[in-house]
Coordinates of C-alpha atoms in Angstrom, one line a residue:
Chain A
X1 CA -36.1 -49.6 6.2
X2 CA -35.4 -48.6 9.8
X3 CA -31.6 -48.2 9.9
X4 CA -31.5 -47.8 13.7
X5 CA -32.1 -51.6 13.7
X6 CA -29.2 -52.2 11.3
X7 CA -27.4 -55.4 12.0
X8 CA -24.2 -56.9 10.8
X9 CA -24.6 -60.2 9.1
X10 CA -22.0 -62.8 8.2
X11 CA -22.5 -65.6 5.7
X12 CA -19.8 -68.2 6.2
X13 CA -19.1 -71.4 4.4
X14 CA -16.4 -73.9 3.5
X15 CA -17.8 -73.8 0.0
X16 CA -19.2 -71.0 -2.1
X17 CA -21.5 -69.7 0.7
X18 CA -24.3 -69.4 -1.9
X19 CA -26.6 -71.6 0.2
X20 CA -25.9 -69.6 3.4
X21 CA -26.6 -66.3 1.5
X22 CA -29.8 -67.6 -0.1
X23 CA -31.3 -68.9 3.1
X24 CA -30.1 -66.1 5.4
X25 CA -31.4 -63.6 3.0
X26 CA -34.8 -65.3 2.8
X27 CA -35.1 -65.4 6.6
X28 CA -33.9 -61.8 7.1
X29 CA -36.4 -60.6 4.4
X30 CA -39.1 -61.5 6.9
X31 CA -37.9 -58.8 9.3
X32 CA -38.1 -55.0 9.0
X33 CA -34.3 -54.7 9.7
X34 CA -31.5 -53.2 7.7
X35 CA -28.4 -55.3 7.2
X36 CA -24.8 -54.8 6.5
X37 CA -23.5 -58.1 5.2
X38 CA -20.2 -59.8 4.6
X39 CA -19.8 -63.1 2.8
X40 CA -16.8 -65.3 3.7
X41 CA -16.6 -68.4 1.4
X42 CA -14.0 -71.1 1.4
X43 CA -13.3 -71.1 5.1
X44 CA -11.6 -74.4 4.7
X45 CA -9.0 -74.6 7.4
X46 CA -8.5 -74.0 11.1
X47 CA -6.4 -70.9 10.6
X48 CA -8.9 -69.1 8.4
X49 CA -11.7 -70.1 10.7
X50 CA -9.9 -68.6 13.7
X51 CA -9.3 -65.4 11.8
X52 CA -13.1 -65.3 10.9
X53 CA -14.0 -65.9 14.6
X54 CA -11.7 -63.0 15.6
X55 CA -13.3 -60.8 12.9
X56 CA -16.8 -61.6 14.3
X57 CA -15.7 -61.0 17.9
X58 CA -13.9 -57.7 17.0
X59 CA -17.1 -56.4 15.4
X60 CA -19.1 -57.4 18.5
X61 CA -16.6 -55.6 20.8
X62 CA -16.7 -52.5 18.6
X63 CA -20.5 -52.3 18.2
X64 CA -21.8 -53.9 21.3
X65 CA -24.4 -55.7 19.1
X66 CA -24.0 -59.4 18.3
X67 CA -23.5 -60.0 14.6
X68 CA -25.9 -62.5 12.9
X69 CA -24.0 -65.4 11.5
X70 CA -25.4 -67.9 9.0
X71 CA -23.1 -70.8 8.4
X72 CA -23.0 -73.7 6.1
X73 CA -19.9 -75.7 7.1
X74 CA -19.5 -79.5 6.7
X75 CA -16.3 -80.1 8.6
X76 CA -17.1 -80.2 12.3
X77 CA -13.8 -78.9 13.5
X78 CA -14.1 -75.7 11.4
X79 CA -17.8 -75.3 12.3
X80 CA -17.1 -75.5 16.0
X81 CA -14.6 -72.7 15.8
X82 CA -17.2 -70.3 14.3
X83 CA -19.9 -71.5 16.7
X84 CA -17.7 -70.5 19.6
X85 CA -17.6 -66.9 18.3
X86 CA -19.6 -64.1 20.0
X87 CA -22.0 -64.0 17.0
X88 CA -25.6 -65.2 17.0
X89 CA -24.9 -68.3 14.9
X90 CA -27.4 -70.3 12.9
X91 CA -26.2 -73.5 11.3
X92 CA -28.6 -73.7 8.4
X93 CA -27.7 -77.0 6.9
X94 CA -26.6 -79.0 9.9
X95 CA -29.9 -78.1 11.7
X96 CA -31.7 -80.2 9.1
X97 CA -29.2 -83.1 9.0
X98 CA -30.2 -84.7 12.3
X99 CA -34.0 -84.9 11.6
X100 CA -33.3 -86.1 8.1
X101 CA -30.9 -88.8 9.3
X102 CA -33.6 -90.1 11.6
X103 CA -36.2 -90.1 8.8
X104 CA -33.8 -91.7 6.2
X105 CA -32.3 -94.2 8.6
X106 CA -28.9 -93.7 7.1
X107 CA -25.9 -91.8 8.3
X108 CA -24.8 -88.6 6.5
X109 CA -21.6 -89.0 4.5
X110 CA -20.6 -85.4 4.4
X111 CA -18.2 -84.1 1.7
X112 CA -17.3 -80.4 1.9
X113 CA -18.6 -78.3 -0.8
X114 CA -20.6 -80.9 -2.7
X115 CA -23.6 -78.6 -3.1
X116 CA -22.1 -76.3 -5.7
X117 CA -19.0 -78.4 -6.5
X118 CA -18.0 -80.5 -9.5
X119 CA -17.8 -84.2 -9.0
X120 CA -17.4 -87.2 -11.2
X121 CA -21.1 -87.8 -10.6
X122 CA -22.4 -84.5 -11.8
X123 CA -19.9 -83.7 -14.6
X124 CA -22.2 -84.9 -17.4
X125 CA -25.0 -82.8 -16.0
X126 CA -22.6 -79.8 -15.6
X127 CA -21.5 -80.1 -19.3
X128 CA -25.2 -80.1 -20.3
X129 CA -25.6 -76.9 -18.3
X130 CA -22.7 -75.2 -20.1
X131 CA -24.1 -76.5 -23.4
X132 CA -27.5 -74.8 -22.5
X133 CA -25.7 -71.5 -21.8
X134 CA -23.8 -71.8 -25.2
X135 CA -27.1 -72.6 -27.0
X136 CA -28.9 -69.7 -25.3
X137 CA -26.2 -67.2 -26.2
X138 CA -26.1 -68.4 -29.8
X139 CA -29.9 -67.9 -30.0
X140 CA -30.2 -64.6 -28.1
X141 CA -32.1 -61.8 -29.7
X142 CA -33.0 -63.7 -32.9
X143 CA -29.3 -64.0 -33.8
X144 CA -29.9 -67.4 -35.3
X145 CA -33.2 -69.0 -36.3
X146 CA -31.4 -72.2 -37.1
X147 CA -31.4 -75.1 -34.7
X148 CA -34.7 -74.0 -33.1
X149 CA -35.6 -77.7 -33.0
X150 CA -33.2 -78.0 -30.1
X151 CA -34.7 -75.2 -28.1
X152 CA -36.8 -76.1 -25.1
X153 CA -38.5 -72.7 -25.1
X154 CA -38.5 -69.7 -27.4
X155 CA -39.3 -66.4 -25.8
X156 CA -40.9 -63.6 -27.8
X157 CA -41.4 -59.9 -27.1
X158 CA -40.5 -56.4 -27.9
X159 CA -37.1 -54.9 -27.2
X160 CA -36.2 -54.5 -23.5
X161 CA -39.1 -56.5 -22.1
X162 CA -36.8 -59.0 -20.3
X163 CA -36.2 -61.7 -22.9
X164 CA -32.4 -61.9 -22.6
X165 CA -31.9 -62.0 -18.8
X166 CA -34.8 -64.5 -18.6
X167 CA -33.2 -66.7 -21.2
X168 CA -29.8 -66.6 -19.6
X169 CA -31.3 -67.3 -16.2
X170 CA -33.2 -70.3 -17.5
X171 CA -30.0 -71.7 -19.0
X172 CA -27.7 -70.9 -16.0
X173 CA -30.0 -71.9 -13.1
X174 CA -32.0 -74.7 -14.7
X175 CA -30.0 -75.9 -17.7
X176 CA -32.8 -75.0 -20.2
X177 CA -32.0 -74.3 -23.8
X178 CA -33.9 -71.0 -24.3
X179 CA -33.9 -69.1 -27.6
X180 CA -35.4 -65.6 -27.8
X181 CA -36.7 -63.5 -30.7
X182 CA -37.3 -59.7 -30.6
X183 CA -40.1 -57.9 -32.4
X184 CA -38.4 -54.9 -34.0
X185 CA -39.8 -51.5 -33.4
X186 CA -39.2 -49.4 -36.5
X187 CA -41.4 -51.2 -38.8
X188 CA -44.6 -52.3 -37.2
X189 CA -45.4 -54.5 -40.1
X190 CA -42.6 -56.7 -38.6
X191 CA -45.0 -57.7 -35.9
X192 CA -45.8 -60.8 -37.7
X193 CA -44.9 -64.3 -36.7
X194 CA -42.0 -65.4 -38.9
X195 CA -42.5 -68.8 -40.6
X196 CA -39.4 -70.1 -38.9
X197 CA -41.1 -69.6 -35.5
X198 CA -44.5 -70.9 -36.6
X199 CA -43.1 -74.3 -37.0
X200 CA -42.3 -74.4 -33.3
X201 CA -45.6 -72.9 -32.1
X202 CA -45.7 -75.3 -29.1
X203 CA -42.4 -73.9 -27.8
X204 CA -43.3 -70.2 -28.1
X205 CA -43.9 -68.1 -25.0
X206 CA -44.6 -64.4 -25.0
X207 CA -43.3 -61.7 -22.6
X208 CA -45.1 -58.4 -22.3
X209 CA -44.6 -55.4 -20.0
X210 CA -46.5 -52.3 -19.0
X211 CA -45.8 -49.5 -21.5
X212 CA -44.9 -47.1 -18.7
X213 CA -42.2 -49.4 -17.3
X214 CA -40.9 -50.2 -20.9
X215 CA -40.6 -46.5 -21.6
X216 CA -38.7 -45.9 -18.4
X217 CA -36.3 -48.8 -19.2
X218 CA -35.7 -47.5 -22.8
X219 CA -35.2 -44.0 -21.6
X220 CA -32.2 -45.2 -19.7
X221 CA -30.6 -46.4 -22.9
X222 CA -31.9 -43.9 -25.5
X223 CA -33.2 -40.8 -23.9
X224 CA -35.7 -38.7 -25.9
X225 CA -35.9 -41.0 -28.9
X226 CA -39.0 -42.3 -30.6
X227 CA -38.0 -45.8 -29.5
X228 CA -38.3 -44.7 -25.9
X229 CA -41.4 -42.6 -26.2
X230 CA -44.6 -43.6 -24.4
X231 CA -46.5 -43.5 -27.7
X232 CA -44.2 -46.0 -29.3
X233 CA -44.1 -48.3 -26.3
X234 CA -47.9 -48.3 -26.0
X235 CA -48.1 -49.1 -29.7
X236 CA -45.6 -51.9 -29.6
X237 CA -47.0 -53.5 -26.5
X238 CA -50.6 -53.4 -27.9
X239 CA -49.4 -54.9 -31.2
X240 CA -47.4 -57.7 -29.6
X241 CA -50.2 -58.7 -27.2
X242 CA -52.6 -58.8 -30.1
X243 CA -50.1 -61.1 -31.9
X244 CA -49.8 -63.4 -28.9
X245 CA -53.6 -63.7 -28.7
X246 CA -54.1 -64.2 -32.5
X247 CA -51.6 -67.0 -32.5
X248 CA -52.7 -68.4 -29.1
X249 CA -49.2 -67.9 -27.6
X250 CA -49.2 -68.1 -23.9
X251 CA -47.7 -65.0 -22.3
X252 CA -46.7 -63.3 -19.1
X253 CA -46.5 -59.6 -18.1
X254 CA -43.0 -59.2 -16.6
X255 CA -43.5 -55.7 -15.2
X256 CA -43.6 -56.6 -11.5
X257 CA -41.4 -59.7 -11.6
X258 CA -37.7 -60.3 -11.0
X259 CA -35.8 -62.5 -13.5
X260 CA -36.2 -65.4 -11.0
X261 CA -39.9 -65.0 -10.9
X262 CA -40.3 -64.7 -14.6
X263 CA -38.2 -67.8 -15.3
X264 CA -39.8 -69.9 -12.7
X265 CA -43.4 -68.8 -13.6
X266 CA -42.7 -69.7 -17.3
X267 CA -41.4 -73.2 -16.4
X268 CA -44.4 -73.6 -14.1
X269 CA -46.9 -72.5 -16.9
X270 CA -45.4 -74.6 -19.7
X271 CA -44.6 -77.6 -17.4
X272 CA -40.8 -77.8 -18.1
X273 CA -38.7 -79.6 -15.5
X274 CA -36.2 -77.6 -13.4
X275 CA -32.8 -79.2 -13.1
X276 CA -30.6 -78.4 -10.1
X277 CA -26.9 -77.7 -10.2
Chain B
X1 CA -25.6 -93.9 -5.7
X2 CA -27.7 -96.5 -4.0
X3 CA -31.1 -96.3 -5.8
X4 CA -32.7 -98.7 -3.4
X5 CA -32.7 -95.7 -1.1
X6 CA -34.2 -93.4 -3.7
X7 CA -36.6 -91.0 -2.2
X8 CA -39.2 -88.6 -3.6
X9 CA -38.6 -85.0 -2.7
X10 CA -40.9 -82.0 -3.0
X11 CA -39.7 -78.4 -3.0
X12 CA -42.8 -76.2 -2.3
X13 CA -43.1 -72.5 -2.0
X14 CA -45.5 -69.6 -2.4
X15 CA -42.7 -67.9 -4.3
X16 CA -40.1 -69.2 -6.8
X17 CA -39.1 -72.1 -4.6
X18 CA -35.5 -71.3 -5.3
X19 CA -34.6 -71.0 -1.6
X20 CA -36.3 -74.4 -0.9
X21 CA -34.4 -76.0 -3.7
X22 CA -31.0 -74.6 -2.8
X23 CA -31.2 -75.5 0.9
X24 CA -32.9 -78.9 0.4
X25 CA -30.4 -79.8 -2.2
X26 CA -27.6 -78.8 0.1
X27 CA -28.9 -80.9 3.0
X28 CA -29.6 -83.9 0.8
X29 CA -26.1 -83.8 -0.7
X30 CA -24.9 -84.8 2.7
X31 CA -26.6 -88.2 2.4
X32 CA -25.8 -91.1 0.1
X33 CA -29.4 -91.3 -1.2
X34 CA -30.8 -91.0 -4.7
X35 CA -33.7 -88.5 -5.1
X36 CA -36.5 -88.0 -7.5
X37 CA -37.6 -84.4 -7.1
X38 CA -40.5 -82.2 -8.0
X39 CA -40.6 -78.4 -7.5
X40 CA -43.9 -76.7 -7.0
X41 CA -43.6 -72.9 -6.9
X42 CA -46.3 -70.3 -6.5
X43 CA -48.5 -72.4 -4.2
X44 CA -50.3 -69.2 -3.3
X45 CA -53.8 -70.2 -2.4
X46 CA -55.7 -72.7 -0.4
X47 CA -57.0 -74.6 -3.4
X48 CA -53.5 -75.2 -4.9
X49 CA -52.2 -76.1 -1.4
X50 CA -54.9 -78.7 -1.0
X51 CA -54.1 -80.1 -4.4
X52 CA -50.4 -80.3 -3.5
X53 CA -51.2 -82.0 -0.2
X54 CA -53.3 -84.6 -2.1
X55 CA -50.4 -85.1 -4.5
X56 CA -48.0 -85.8 -1.6
X57 CA -50.5 -88.2 0.1
X58 CA -51.1 -90.0 -3.1
X59 CA -47.4 -90.6 -3.7
X60 CA -47.1 -91.9 -0.1
X61 CA -50.1 -94.3 -0.5
X62 CA -48.6 -95.6 -3.7
X63 CA -45.0 -96.0 -2.6
X64 CA -45.4 -96.7 1.1
X65 CA -42.4 -94.3 1.7
X66 CA -42.9 -90.8 3.1
X67 CA -41.9 -88.2 0.5
X68 CA -39.4 -85.6 1.8
X69 CA -40.9 -82.1 1.7
X70 CA -38.9 -78.9 1.9
X71 CA -41.2 -75.9 2.2
X72 CA -40.7 -72.1 2.2
X73 CA -44.2 -70.7 2.6
X74 CA -44.8 -67.4 4.3
X75 CA -48.6 -67.5 4.7
X76 CA -49.5 -69.6 7.7
X77 CA -52.8 -70.9 6.3
X78 CA -51.1 -72.2 3.2
X79 CA -48.2 -73.6 5.2
X80 CA -50.4 -75.5 7.6
X81 CA -52.2 -77.3 4.8
X82 CA -48.8 -78.7 3.5
X83 CA -47.6 -79.5 7.1
X84 CA -50.7 -81.7 7.5
X85 CA -49.7 -83.8 4.6
X86 CA -48.2 -87.3 5.0
X87 CA -44.8 -86.0 3.9
X88 CA -41.8 -85.6 6.1
X89 CA -42.0 -81.8 6.1
X90 CA -39.2 -79.4 6.9
X91 CA -40.0 -75.7 7.0
X92 CA -36.7 -74.3 6.1
X93 CA -37.3 -70.6 6.6
X94 CA -39.9 -70.6 9.4
X95 CA -37.6 -72.8 11.6
X96 CA -35.1 -69.9 11.7
X97 CA -37.7 -67.1 12.2
X98 CA -38.4 -67.8 15.8
X99 CA -34.8 -67.8 17.1
X100 CA -34.1 -64.7 15.0
X101 CA -37.2 -62.9 16.4
X102 CA -35.9 -63.5 19.9
X103 CA -32.4 -62.2 19.0
X104 CA -33.6 -59.1 17.1
X105 CA -36.4 -58.3 19.6
X106 CA -38.7 -57.4 16.7
X107 CA -41.6 -59.2 15.2
X108 CA -41.4 -60.5 11.7
X109 CA -43.4 -58.6 9.1
X110 CA -43.7 -61.4 6.5
X111 CA -44.6 -60.6 2.9
X112 CA -45.0 -63.5 0.6
X113 CA -42.3 -63.9 -2.0
X114 CA -40.1 -61.0 -0.9
X115 CA -36.9 -63.0 -1.3
X116 CA -36.8 -63.2 -5.0
X117 CA -39.5 -60.6 -5.8
X118 CA -39.4 -57.1 -7.1
X119 CA -40.3 -54.4 -4.6
X120 CA -40.1 -50.6 -4.7
X121 CA -37.2 -51.0 -2.2
X122 CA -35.1 -53.1 -4.5
X123 CA -36.0 -51.8 -7.9
X124 CA -32.9 -49.6 -8.3
X125 CA -30.7 -52.5 -7.3
X126 CA -32.6 -54.8 -9.7
X127 CA -32.0 -52.3 -12.6
X128 CA -28.3 -52.3 -11.7
X129 CA -28.3 -56.1 -12.0
X130 CA -29.9 -56.0 -15.5
X131 CA -27.4 -53.3 -16.4
X132 CA -24.6 -55.6 -15.3
X133 CA -26.0 -58.4 -17.5
X134 CA -26.2 -56.0 -20.5
X135 CA -22.6 -54.8 -19.9
X136 CA -21.3 -58.3 -19.6
X137 CA -23.0 -59.5 -22.8
X138 CA -21.7 -56.4 -24.7
X139 CA -18.2 -57.2 -23.4
X140 CA -18.2 -61.0 -23.9
X141 CA -15.4 -62.7 -25.8
X142 CA -13.6 -59.4 -26.5
X143 CA -16.5 -58.1 -28.6
X144 CA -15.7 -54.6 -27.4
X145 CA -12.6 -53.2 -25.8
X146 CA -14.4 -49.9 -25.3
X147 CA -15.9 -49.0 -22.0
X148 CA -13.5 -51.2 -20.0
X149 CA -13.2 -48.4 -17.5
X150 CA -16.7 -49.5 -16.4
X151 CA -15.7 -53.2 -15.9
X152 CA -15.3 -54.4 -12.4
X153 CA -13.3 -57.4 -13.6
X154 CA -11.8 -58.5 -16.9
X155 CA -11.4 -62.3 -17.3
X156 CA -8.6 -63.5 -19.6
X157 CA -8.0 -67.0 -21.0
X158 CA -7.9 -69.3 -24.0
X159 CA -11.1 -70.4 -25.8
X160 CA -13.4 -72.7 -23.8
X161 CA -11.7 -72.3 -20.4
X162 CA -14.9 -71.0 -18.8
X163 CA -14.8 -67.2 -19.3
X164 CA -18.3 -66.7 -20.7
X165 CA -20.3 -68.7 -18.2
X166 CA -18.3 -67.3 -15.3
X167 CA -18.8 -63.7 -16.6
X168 CA -22.5 -64.3 -16.9
X169 CA -22.8 -65.8 -13.5
X170 CA -21.0 -62.9 -11.9
X171 CA -23.4 -60.5 -13.6
X172 CA -26.6 -62.5 -12.9
X173 CA -25.9 -63.7 -9.4
X174 CA -23.8 -60.8 -8.0
X175 CA -24.5 -57.8 -10.2
X176 CA -20.8 -57.6 -11.3
X177 CA -19.9 -56.0 -14.6
X178 CA -17.5 -58.6 -16.0
X179 CA -15.8 -58.3 -19.3
X180 CA -13.8 -61.1 -20.8
X181 CA -11.2 -61.4 -23.5
X182 CA -10.1 -64.6 -25.4
X183 CA -6.6 -65.4 -26.5
X184 CA -7.0 -66.7 -30.0
X185 CA -5.4 -70.0 -30.9
X186 CA -4.4 -69.8 -34.5
X187 CA -1.6 -67.3 -34.2
X188 CA 0.3 -67.9 -31.0
X189 CA 1.9 -64.5 -31.4
X190 CA -1.5 -63.2 -30.4
X191 CA -0.7 -64.3 -26.9
X192 CA 0.3 -60.8 -26.0
X193 CA -1.4 -58.5 -23.7
X194 CA -3.2 -55.9 -25.8
X195 CA -2.5 -52.3 -24.9
X196 CA -6.2 -51.7 -24.3
X197 CA -6.1 -54.3 -21.5
X198 CA -2.7 -53.2 -20.0
X199 CA -4.4 -49.9 -19.0
X200 CA -6.6 -51.9 -16.7
X201 CA -4.0 -54.2 -15.3
X202 CA -5.6 -54.1 -11.8
X203 CA -8.9 -55.5 -13.1
X204 CA -7.4 -58.4 -15.0
X205 CA -7.9 -62.0 -13.8
X206 CA -6.8 -65.1 -15.7
X207 CA -8.5 -68.4 -16.0
X208 CA -6.6 -71.5 -16.9
X209 CA -7.5 -75.2 -17.3
X210 CA -5.8 -78.5 -17.5
X211 CA -5.0 -79.3 -21.2
X212 CA -6.7 -82.7 -21.0
X213 CA -10.0 -81.2 -19.9
X214 CA -9.7 -78.4 -22.4
X215 CA -9.1 -80.9 -25.2
X216 CA -12.1 -82.9 -24.1
X217 CA -14.3 -79.8 -24.1
X218 CA -13.1 -78.7 -27.5
X219 CA -13.6 -82.2 -29.0
X220 CA -17.3 -81.8 -28.2
X221 CA -17.5 -78.8 -30.5
X222 CA -14.8 -79.5 -33.1
X223 CA -13.8 -83.1 -33.2
X224 CA -10.5 -84.0 -34.7
X225 CA -9.4 -80.5 -35.4
X226 CA -6.0 -78.9 -34.6
X227 CA -8.0 -76.6 -32.2
X228 CA -9.1 -79.6 -30.2
X229 CA -5.8 -81.5 -30.3
X230 CA -3.9 -82.2 -27.1
X231 CA -0.8 -80.7 -28.6
X232 CA -2.6 -77.4 -29.3
X233 CA -4.3 -77.3 -25.9
X234 CA -1.0 -78.0 -24.1
X235 CA 0.7 -75.3 -26.1
X236 CA -2.0 -72.6 -25.5
X237 CA -2.3 -73.3 -21.8
X238 CA 1.4 -73.2 -21.4
X239 CA 1.6 -69.9 -23.2
X240 CA -1.3 -68.2 -21.4
X241 CA 0.0 -69.2 -18.0
X242 CA 3.4 -67.8 -18.9
X243 CA 1.7 -64.6 -20.0
X244 CA -0.2 -64.4 -16.6
X245 CA 3.0 -64.8 -14.7
X246 CA 5.0 -62.3 -16.9
X247 CA 2.3 -59.7 -16.3
X248 CA 1.7 -60.6 -12.7
X249 CA -2.0 -61.3 -13.4
X250 CA -3.7 -63.4 -10.7
X251 CA -5.2 -66.6 -12.1
X252 CA -7.2 -69.7 -11.2
X253 CA -7.3 -73.2 -12.7
X254 CA -11.0 -73.8 -13.4
X255 CA -10.7 -77.6 -14.2
X256 CA -12.3 -78.9 -11.0
X257 CA -14.6 -76.1 -10.3
X258 CA -18.3 -75.4 -11.1
X259 CA -19.2 -71.9 -12.4
X260 CA -20.4 -71.1 -8.9
X261 CA -17.1 -72.0 -7.4
X262 CA -15.0 -70.2 -10.1
X263 CA -17.1 -67.0 -9.7
X264 CA -17.1 -67.0 -5.9
X265 CA -13.4 -67.8 -5.7
X266 CA -12.5 -64.9 -8.0
X267 CA -14.5 -62.5 -6.0
X268 CA -12.9 -63.8 -2.8
X269 CA -9.4 -63.5 -4.3
X270 CA -9.8 -60.0 -5.7
X271 CA -11.9 -58.7 -2.8
X272 CA -15.0 -57.7 -4.8
X273 CA -18.2 -57.4 -2.8
X274 CA -21.1 -59.8 -3.6
X275 CA -24.5 -58.2 -3.9
X276 CA -27.6 -60.3 -3.3
X277 CA -30.8 -60.2 -5.4

């Protein structure tokens, strides 16, 4: 990362600014440039917009370099104030509204903060999402093997291979009810498929991980234990992969993937629909 | 929602397609149009791209209406195949690359799937995010009052006001170590601030909720109980708000907000930095 190219970046929205962050981050990741970013959500009135404009201009005066400004603002009056700043402004949502309006042949009916907001229209879907999070927490780490008939997916794997963050992400981002079950290290005879899981064979999905990465992760938590030793990690990973193959359980190696990638690859492989919130 | 205007929408990416979904969803939420969406992540090779193009074209042939196609594809060869489909294609990332290249004065160095991928550069930050999720789970619902010195925020509130989903979202999306502590209903004398929390007064943040909404949420879980009664909900909410005011704890009413809004509003109010993953 060449920090001589470091740029200040603003993500500004009249809502949560999550859309501006996600897209701005995606675009900037295409450039070999360091960034120093500030997110300003809920810029909902003229007064706050003017303060933000002053902040952008002050930074420009001070540094002599135009800040990059990614905005997602529905209200034109607010948007125009930011667009008049000295920043290099990209209006990420509005730039797509005009072409879409032409294609759809209908006028936009903008409502501020509808993307990540709660409305009467999406309340039922939102409640289902919260229910998915509740379900996933109640079925994390093999806590409960009851109610697995309600799971949409059951993740299997050894301790610290990524089951819990993946399950939570599936619930939070996509509203999926995801249970997960750990294979316990101490007694390798435990690496059998419990009868309670066998009944749901079609929902099972395995996670595996390179033993080196697993040992590094475990060392962080339990340094110099057998649990974190290379030998133990190699043994467990070998056993669990053999178990996946024996029972014809589809599986994925999580080593080089973020939680977003693991979650979306699993849904892609098993063919589960993604819901959007 | 006017379903006569229902349109088919594709979100297509050589990565997770999360960026395409988030932005496409934001733009479409500006129009009064129903949508029927399909997300196709990991379109990473020519063969899959051609299959996707055929899928778009088939849908167009069948319906006579052009599908809307939001793409985020780094590799030009793959991108061009989709752009040649019969869909109404919007390249959400690429459309911003050219203006940014001019502003930055440096060429893009695109790497497929860098936005939500794991790289040597972000591995440390990624591990910190997983650590935040671990921390948050270990400090959910008052499970442990130890280690609160490591919390970045401690959410307080009555049962089912949104503490757990908000804490998990803060950890998952922003890498924030968020503890939460419930005020238990049965014994209203419990609505005191425990000494263990008082020590971290500056990290405390309250959540409240309208009694009507709280009762509706509780009814879903425990129908016709005292716990879910309007009387009990009104009593608890009144008490907890009084407690927040007595101890000068900042608080937010979560009733009309999604988990994204609650989380981002809290960070905005307390001035905690958002990290991006």
